[in-house]
């Protein structure tokens, strides 16, 4: 089983739609979780951290389910500018060091 | 004011050559990483350094040799380049928070697109 699994998509959604991505992880020792966004031919950039209590930033909501070992990202009212690849990041912390592990990414295309 | 900068941005070279990629961060972070993103877009960790000490080495051929002269710099030297080394290489940094057993989020450089011909 891969350490971090994501559906690569692509997800093609119309503007204004709500879209959700899930990401599952295998290492129960994972301590911190993030969603990154990567635009074509650019570096990944932090979208948001994922806290146990869930967190929201404008149109974006992230949730963590430790029992089922998955994190989710919900995007409401999709904009054309949301088109990108969304990378799930899981950081197992063992032996005092972390191993920042990326999922393969989910490609989102928002269509006019 | 670039936080993580790597040079060069593009590198085209012939098989068998040796090349280096440099990375510097001005965030004061104590941990730096090298990632490889291949044609399938999968970002895979190669190395991680904490305060100049190698802490992660992910089954990378020993043709790849990272060097960290100080905690703000992590360079990558590649010997005897092969066609399969063609990829985008990203440098990143983060800060270790040992009291709460966490690292902050990673900040990435703009990437080095390596093409081996």
PDB file of C-alpha atoms in Angstrom:
ATOM      1  CA  UNK A   1       0.000   0.000   0.000  1.00  0.00           C
ATOM      2  CA  UNK A   2       1.328   3.454  -0.880  1.00  0.00           C
ATOM      3  CA  UNK A   3       2.128   5.764   2.016  1.00  0.00           C
ATOM      4  CA  UNK A   4      -0.161   8.466   0.682  1.00  0.00           C
ATOM      5  CA  UNK A   5      -2.875   7.765  -1.859  1.00  0.00           C
ATOM      6  CA  UNK A   6      -4.836  10.237  -3.914  1.00  0.00           C
ATOM      7  CA  UNK A   7      -7.115   9.938  -6.910  1.00  0.00           C
ATOM      8  CA  UNK A   8      -5.085  11.597  -9.692  1.00  0.00           C
ATOM      9  CA  UNK A   9      -8.237  12.716 -11.515  1.00  0.00           C
ATOM     10  CA  UNK A  10      -8.611  14.827 -13.543  1.00  0.00           C
ATOM     11  CA  UNK A  11     -11.668  16.350 -11.953  1.00  0.00           C
ATOM     12  CA  UNK A  12     -13.407  18.555 -14.507  1.00  0.00           C
ATOM     13  CA  UNK A  13     -15.978  20.790 -12.825  1.00  0.00           C
ATOM     14  CA  UNK A  14     -17.957  23.850 -13.934  1.00  0.00           C
ATOM     15  CA  UNK A  15     -17.356  27.233 -12.369  1.00  0.00           C
ATOM     16  CA  UNK A  16     -19.303  27.633  -9.166  1.00  0.00           C
ATOM     17  CA  UNK A  17     -19.361  23.935  -8.381  1.00  0.00           C
ATOM     18  CA  UNK A  18     -18.276  22.359  -5.120  1.00  0.00           C
ATOM     19  CA  UNK A  19     -15.585  19.708  -5.368  1.00  0.00           C
ATOM     20  CA  UNK A  20     -13.997  17.470  -2.746  1.00  0.00           C
ATOM     21  CA  UNK A  21     -10.761  15.513  -2.723  1.00  0.00           C
ATOM     22  CA  UNK A  22      -9.748  12.777  -0.335  1.00  0.00           C
ATOM     23  CA  UNK A  23      -6.358  11.457   0.549  1.00  0.00           C
ATOM     24  CA  UNK A  24      -5.598   8.347   2.594  1.00  0.00           C
ATOM     25  CA  UNK A  25      -2.386   7.619   4.451  1.00  0.00           C
ATOM     26  CA  UNK A  26      -0.959   4.386   5.791  1.00  0.00           C
ATOM     27  CA  UNK A  27       1.323   5.500   8.632  1.00  0.00           C
ATOM     28  CA  UNK A  28      -0.669   5.962  11.808  1.00  0.00           C
ATOM     29  CA  UNK A  29       2.335   7.770  13.343  1.00  0.00           C
ATOM     30  CA  UNK A  30       1.747  10.707  11.012  1.00  0.00           C
ATOM     31  CA  UNK A  31       1.749  13.947  12.931  1.00  0.00           C
ATOM     32  CA  UNK A  32       1.069  16.773  10.543  1.00  0.00           C
ATOM     33  CA  UNK A  33      -0.877  17.148   7.366  1.00  0.00           C
ATOM     34  CA  UNK A  34      -1.052  19.731   4.629  1.00  0.00           C
ATOM     35  CA  UNK A  35      -2.631  20.469   1.300  1.00  0.00           C
ATOM     36  CA  UNK A  36      -0.379  22.015  -1.314  1.00  0.00           C
ATOM     37  CA  UNK A  37      -1.260  23.434  -4.672  1.00  0.00           C
ATOM     38  CA  UNK A  38       0.967  23.078  -7.721  1.00  0.00           C
ATOM     39  CA  UNK A  39       0.378  25.023 -10.913  1.00  0.00           C
ATOM     40  CA  UNK A  40       1.762  23.757 -14.197  1.00  0.00           C
ATOM     41  CA  UNK A  41       5.564  24.050 -14.329  1.00  0.00           C
ATOM     42  CA  UNK A  42       5.693  25.730 -10.926  1.00  0.00           C
ATOM     43  CA  UNK A  43       6.760  24.719  -7.443  1.00  0.00           C
ATOM     44  CA  UNK A  44       4.267  23.372  -4.883  1.00  0.00           C
ATOM     45  CA  UNK A  45       2.917  26.018  -2.546  1.00  0.00           C
ATOM     46  CA  UNK A  46       1.151  25.566   0.753  1.00  0.00           C
ATOM     47  CA  UNK A  47      -2.612  25.880   0.458  1.00  0.00           C
ATOM     48  CA  UNK A  48      -3.489  25.067   4.031  1.00  0.00           C
ATOM     49  CA  UNK A  49      -2.528  23.020   7.045  1.00  0.00           C
ATOM     50  CA  UNK A  50      -4.957  20.383   8.247  1.00  0.00           C
ATOM     51  CA  UNK A  51      -5.771  20.362  11.940  1.00  0.00           C
ATOM     52  CA  UNK A  52      -7.515  17.716  13.974  1.00  0.00           C
ATOM     53  CA  UNK A  53     -10.439  20.059  14.522  1.00  0.00           C
ATOM     54  CA  UNK A  54     -10.684  20.861  10.821  1.00  0.00           C
ATOM     55  CA  UNK A  55     -10.048  24.286   9.402  1.00  0.00           C
ATOM     56  CA  UNK A  56     -11.539  26.658   6.911  1.00  0.00           C
ATOM     57  CA  UNK A  57      -9.997  29.394   4.819  1.00  0.00           C
ATOM     58  CA  UNK A  58     -12.515  31.206   2.659  1.00  0.00           C
ATOM     59  CA  UNK A  59     -13.855  28.763   0.099  1.00  0.00           C
ATOM     60  CA  UNK A  60     -11.518  25.994   1.241  1.00  0.00           C
ATOM     61  CA  UNK A  61     -12.192  23.543   4.060  1.00  0.00           C
ATOM     62  CA  UNK A  62      -9.813  20.825   5.215  1.00  0.00           C
ATOM     63  CA  UNK A  63     -10.704  17.918   7.480  1.00  0.00           C
ATOM     64  CA  UNK A  64      -8.696  15.195   9.180  1.00  0.00           C
ATOM     65  CA  UNK A  65     -10.062  11.798  10.186  1.00  0.00           C
ATOM     66  CA  UNK A  66      -7.411  10.014  12.207  1.00  0.00           C
ATOM     67  CA  UNK A  67      -9.522   6.931  12.869  1.00  0.00           C
ATOM     68  CA  UNK A  68      -9.955   6.254   9.162  1.00  0.00           C
ATOM     69  CA  UNK A  69      -6.589   7.790   8.258  1.00  0.00           C
ATOM     70  CA  UNK A  70      -7.690  10.232   5.629  1.00  0.00           C
ATOM     71  CA  UNK A  71      -7.729  13.948   5.005  1.00  0.00           C
ATOM     72  CA  UNK A  72     -10.067  15.868   2.752  1.00  0.00           C
ATOM     73  CA  UNK A  73     -10.200  19.170   0.937  1.00  0.00           C
ATOM     74  CA  UNK A  74     -13.456  20.832  -0.033  1.00  0.00           C
ATOM     75  CA  UNK A  75     -13.535  23.721  -2.491  1.00  0.00           C
ATOM     76  CA  UNK A  76     -16.769  25.685  -2.718  1.00  0.00           C
ATOM     77  CA  UNK A  77     -17.798  28.018  -5.536  1.00  0.00           C
ATOM     78  CA  UNK A  78     -14.946  26.890  -7.793  1.00  0.00           C
ATOM     79  CA  UNK A  79     -13.136  29.582  -9.778  1.00  0.00           C
ATOM     80  CA  UNK A  80     -11.205  29.197 -13.012  1.00  0.00           C
ATOM     81  CA  UNK A  81      -8.101  30.151 -11.040  1.00  0.00           C
ATOM     82  CA  UNK A  82      -8.545  27.065  -8.840  1.00  0.00           C
ATOM     83  CA  UNK A  83      -7.398  24.895 -11.773  1.00  0.00           C
ATOM     84  CA  UNK A  84      -4.225  23.214 -10.542  1.00  0.00           C
ATOM     85  CA  UNK A  85      -2.942  20.001  -9.025  1.00  0.00           C
ATOM     86  CA  UNK A  86      -3.689  19.554  -5.328  1.00  0.00           C
ATOM     87  CA  UNK A  87      -1.110  17.605  -3.387  1.00  0.00           C
ATOM     88  CA  UNK A  88      -1.801  15.887  -0.113  1.00  0.00           C
ATOM     89  CA  UNK A  89       1.187  15.907   2.265  1.00  0.00           C
ATOM     90  CA  UNK A  90       1.591  13.649   5.254  1.00  0.00           C
ATOM     91  CA  UNK A  91       4.489  13.894   7.708  1.00  0.00           C
ATOM     92  CA  UNK A  92       5.165  10.782   9.731  1.00  0.00           C
ATOM     93  CA  UNK A  93       7.361  11.673  12.690  1.00  0.00           C
ATOM     94  CA  UNK A  94       9.475   8.787  13.862  1.00  0.00           C
ATOM     95  CA  UNK A  95      12.908   8.629  15.405  1.00  0.00           C
ATOM     96  CA  UNK A  96      12.865  12.394  15.781  1.00  0.00           C
ATOM     97  CA  UNK A  97      12.705  13.039  12.049  1.00  0.00           C
ATOM     98  CA  UNK A  98       9.968  13.573   9.603  1.00  0.00           C
ATOM     99  CA  UNK A  99       9.627  12.227   6.127  1.00  0.00           C
ATOM    100  CA  UNK A 100       7.569  14.688   4.153  1.00  0.00           C
ATOM    101  CA  UNK A 101       5.554  12.434   1.904  1.00  0.00           C
ATOM    102  CA  UNK A 102       3.490  13.681  -1.003  1.00  0.00           C
ATOM    103  CA  UNK A 103       0.559  12.055  -2.680  1.00  0.00           C
ATOM    104  CA  UNK A 104       0.608  11.894  -6.466  1.00  0.00           C
ATOM    105  CA  UNK A 105      -1.731  14.878  -6.603  1.00  0.00           C
ATOM    106  CA  UNK A 106      -5.264  15.394  -7.865  1.00  0.00           C
ATOM    107  CA  UNK A 107      -5.663  17.470 -10.979  1.00  0.00           C
ATOM    108  CA  UNK A 108      -8.556  19.919 -10.977  1.00  0.00           C
ATOM    109  CA  UNK A 109      -9.792  21.667 -14.091  1.00  0.00           C
ATOM    110  CA  UNK A 110     -12.500  24.275 -13.602  1.00  0.00           C
ATOM    111  CA  UNK A 111     -14.427  24.846 -16.802  1.00  0.00           C
ATOM    112  CA  UNK A 112     -16.187  28.101 -17.751  1.00  0.00           C
TER     113      UNK A 112
ATOM    114  CA  UNK B   1      12.870  38.540  -1.630  1.00  0.00           C
ATOM    115  CA  UNK B   2      13.080  34.855  -2.538  1.00  0.00           C
ATOM    116  CA  UNK B   3      12.794  32.480   0.420  1.00  0.00           C
ATOM    117  CA  UNK B   4      14.198  29.336  -1.234  1.00  0.00           C
ATOM    118  CA  UNK B   5      16.255  29.850  -4.341  1.00  0.00           C
ATOM    119  CA  UNK B   6      17.891  27.269  -6.520  1.00  0.00           C
ATOM    120  CA  UNK B   7      20.136  27.583  -9.519  1.00  0.00           C
ATOM    121  CA  UNK B   8      20.140  26.959 -12.348  1.00  0.00           C
ATOM    122  CA  UNK B   9      16.492  27.001 -13.381  1.00  0.00           C
ATOM    123  CA  UNK B  10      17.201  24.996 -16.526  1.00  0.00           C
ATOM    124  CA  UNK B  11      20.015  22.544 -17.170  1.00  0.00           C
ATOM    125  CA  UNK B  12      20.557  20.675 -20.423  1.00  0.00           C
ATOM    126  CA  UNK B  13      23.506  18.327 -20.524  1.00  0.00           C
ATOM    127  CA  UNK B  14      24.821  15.197 -22.178  1.00  0.00           C
ATOM    128  CA  UNK B  15      24.836  11.709 -20.748  1.00  0.00           C
ATOM    129  CA  UNK B  16      27.887  10.961 -18.693  1.00  0.00           C
ATOM    130  CA  UNK B  17      28.466  14.539 -17.571  1.00  0.00           C
ATOM    131  CA  UNK B  18      28.652  15.703 -13.956  1.00  0.00           C
ATOM    132  CA  UNK B  19      26.499  18.619 -12.846  1.00  0.00           C
ATOM    133  CA  UNK B  20      25.535  20.483  -9.683  1.00  0.00           C
ATOM    134  CA  UNK B  21      22.408  22.264  -8.536  1.00  0.00           C
ATOM    135  CA  UNK B  22      22.632  24.823  -5.762  1.00  0.00           C
ATOM    136  CA  UNK B  23      20.002  25.707  -3.175  1.00  0.00           C
ATOM    137  CA  UNK B  24      19.857  28.435  -0.567  1.00  0.00           C
ATOM    138  CA  UNK B  25      17.169  29.440   1.894  1.00  0.00           C
ATOM    139  CA  UNK B  26      16.927  32.670   3.868  1.00  0.00           C
ATOM    140  CA  UNK B  27      14.115  31.577   6.160  1.00  0.00           C
ATOM    141  CA  UNK B  28      16.385  30.509   9.005  1.00  0.00           C
ATOM    142  CA  UNK B  29      15.067  26.948   8.730  1.00  0.00           C
ATOM    143  CA  UNK B  30      17.140  24.074  10.049  1.00  0.00           C
ATOM    144  CA  UNK B  31      15.916  21.370   7.666  1.00  0.00           C
ATOM    145  CA  UNK B  32      16.331  21.172   3.899  1.00  0.00           C
ATOM    146  CA  UNK B  33      15.234  18.654   1.289  1.00  0.00           C
ATOM    147  CA  UNK B  34      15.731  17.583  -2.291  1.00  0.00           C
ATOM    148  CA  UNK B  35      12.791  16.224  -4.247  1.00  0.00           C
ATOM    149  CA  UNK B  36      12.589  14.767  -7.721  1.00  0.00           C
ATOM    150  CA  UNK B  37       9.469  15.236  -9.843  1.00  0.00           C
ATOM    151  CA  UNK B  38       9.452  12.946 -12.835  1.00  0.00           C
ATOM    152  CA  UNK B  39       7.418  13.024 -16.030  1.00  0.00           C
ATOM    153  CA  UNK B  40       4.479  11.432 -14.211  1.00  0.00           C
ATOM    154  CA  UNK B  41       4.495  14.430 -11.872  1.00  0.00           C
ATOM    155  CA  UNK B  42       5.108  12.370  -8.740  1.00  0.00           C
ATOM    156  CA  UNK B  43       7.124  14.291  -6.130  1.00  0.00           C
ATOM    157  CA  UNK B  44       9.533  11.922  -4.433  1.00  0.00           C
ATOM    158  CA  UNK B  45      11.843  12.818  -1.580  1.00  0.00           C
ATOM    159  CA  UNK B  46      15.506  12.112  -2.209  1.00  0.00           C
ATOM    160  CA  UNK B  47      17.369  13.569   0.749  1.00  0.00           C
ATOM    161  CA  UNK B  48      16.732  15.511   3.923  1.00  0.00           C
ATOM    162  CA  UNK B  49      19.280  17.402   6.032  1.00  0.00           C
ATOM    163  CA  UNK B  50      18.798  18.768   9.522  1.00  0.00           C
ATOM    164  CA  UNK B  51      21.456  21.248  10.684  1.00  0.00           C
ATOM    165  CA  UNK B  52      23.869  20.003   8.007  1.00  0.00           C
ATOM    166  CA  UNK B  53      23.371  16.393   8.999  1.00  0.00           C
ATOM    167  CA  UNK B  54      21.917  13.867   6.558  1.00  0.00           C
ATOM    168  CA  UNK B  55      18.769  12.380   8.086  1.00  0.00           C
ATOM    169  CA  UNK B  56      16.932  10.885   5.141  1.00  0.00           C
ATOM    170  CA  UNK B  57      18.408   9.136   2.122  1.00  0.00           C
ATOM    171  CA  UNK B  58      15.708   7.512   0.067  1.00  0.00           C
ATOM    172  CA  UNK B  59      17.232   4.769  -2.044  1.00  0.00           C
ATOM    173  CA  UNK B  60      18.923   7.198  -4.350  1.00  0.00           C
ATOM    174  CA  UNK B  61      21.817   6.024  -6.562  1.00  0.00           C
ATOM    175  CA  UNK B  62      25.157   7.036  -5.118  1.00  0.00           C
ATOM    176  CA  UNK B  63      25.758   9.083  -8.266  1.00  0.00           C
ATOM    177  CA  UNK B  64      23.711  11.678  -6.384  1.00  0.00           C
ATOM    178  CA  UNK B  65      25.643  13.350  -3.613  1.00  0.00           C
ATOM    179  CA  UNK B  66      24.102  16.119  -1.524  1.00  0.00           C
ATOM    180  CA  UNK B  67      26.316  18.546   0.349  1.00  0.00           C
ATOM    181  CA  UNK B  68      25.288  20.959   3.065  1.00  0.00           C
ATOM    182  CA  UNK B  69      28.057  23.447   3.889  1.00  0.00           C
ATOM    183  CA  UNK B  70      25.760  25.177   6.383  1.00  0.00           C
ATOM    184  CA  UNK B  71      22.122  24.943   7.346  1.00  0.00           C
ATOM    185  CA  UNK B  72      21.111  27.580   4.802  1.00  0.00           C
ATOM    186  CA  UNK B  73      22.555  25.701   1.837  1.00  0.00           C
ATOM    187  CA  UNK B  74      21.977  22.268   0.356  1.00  0.00           C
ATOM    188  CA  UNK B  75      23.591  21.491  -2.965  1.00  0.00           C
ATOM    189  CA  UNK B  76      23.104  18.441  -5.150  1.00  0.00           C
ATOM    190  CA  UNK B  77      25.890  17.004  -7.254  1.00  0.00           C
ATOM    191  CA  UNK B  78      25.113  14.360  -9.859  1.00  0.00           C
ATOM    192  CA  UNK B  79      27.829  12.233 -11.447  1.00  0.00           C
ATOM    193  CA  UNK B  80      27.641  10.338 -14.727  1.00  0.00           C
ATOM    194  CA  UNK B  81      24.232  11.666 -15.693  1.00  0.00           C
ATOM    195  CA  UNK B  82      21.797   9.218 -17.288  1.00  0.00           C
ATOM    196  CA  UNK B  83      18.719   9.767 -19.459  1.00  0.00           C
ATOM    197  CA  UNK B  84      16.509   8.668 -16.565  1.00  0.00           C
ATOM    198  CA  UNK B  85      17.788  11.530 -14.436  1.00  0.00           C
ATOM    199  CA  UNK B  86      15.785  13.956 -16.567  1.00  0.00           C
ATOM    200  CA  UNK B  87      13.229  15.508 -14.231  1.00  0.00           C
ATOM    201  CA  UNK B  88      12.476  18.631 -12.234  1.00  0.00           C
ATOM    202  CA  UNK B  89      14.445  18.803  -8.996  1.00  0.00           C
ATOM    203  CA  UNK B  90      12.986  20.840  -6.156  1.00  0.00           C
ATOM    204  CA  UNK B  91      14.760  22.061  -3.080  1.00  0.00           C
ATOM    205  CA  UNK B  92      12.676  22.810   0.009  1.00  0.00           C
ATOM    206  CA  UNK B  93      13.117  23.847   3.625  1.00  0.00           C
ATOM    207  CA  UNK B  94      11.166  23.655   6.870  1.00  0.00           C
ATOM    208  CA  UNK B  95      11.726  24.181  10.584  1.00  0.00           C
ATOM    209  CA  UNK B  96      11.879  21.439  13.173  1.00  0.00           C
ATOM    210  CA  UNK B  97       9.818  22.014  16.333  1.00  0.00           C
ATOM    211  CA  UNK B  98      11.116  19.252  18.630  1.00  0.00           C
ATOM    212  CA  UNK B  99       9.049  20.252  21.658  1.00  0.00           C
ATOM    213  CA  UNK B 100       5.823  19.474  19.853  1.00  0.00           C
ATOM    214  CA  UNK B 101       7.368  16.832  17.591  1.00  0.00           C
ATOM    215  CA  UNK B 102       6.424  18.643  14.442  1.00  0.00           C
ATOM    216  CA  UNK B 103       7.910  20.343  11.451  1.00  0.00           C
ATOM    217  CA  UNK B 104       6.465  23.468   9.881  1.00  0.00           C
ATOM    218  CA  UNK B 105       5.246  23.374   6.324  1.00  0.00           C
ATOM    219  CA  UNK B 106       7.882  23.122   3.616  1.00  0.00           C
ATOM    220  CA  UNK B 107       8.727  26.026   1.342  1.00  0.00           C
ATOM    221  CA  UNK B 108       9.927  25.133  -2.137  1.00  0.00           C
ATOM    222  CA  UNK B 109      12.346  26.625  -4.582  1.00  0.00           C
ATOM    223  CA  UNK B 110      11.204  27.219  -8.136  1.00  0.00           C
ATOM    224  CA  UNK B 111      12.727  23.966  -9.370  1.00  0.00           C
ATOM    225  CA  UNK B 112      15.552  23.003 -11.713  1.00  0.00           C
ATOM    226  CA  UNK B 113      14.451  21.369 -14.943  1.00  0.00           C
ATOM    227  CA  UNK B 114      17.207  18.907 -15.837  1.00  0.00           C
ATOM    228  CA  UNK B 115      17.269  17.428 -19.323  1.00  0.00           C
ATOM    229  CA  UNK B 116      19.838  14.769 -20.136  1.00  0.00           C
ATOM    230  CA  UNK B 117      20.359  14.167 -23.850  1.00  0.00           C
TER     231      UNK B 117
END
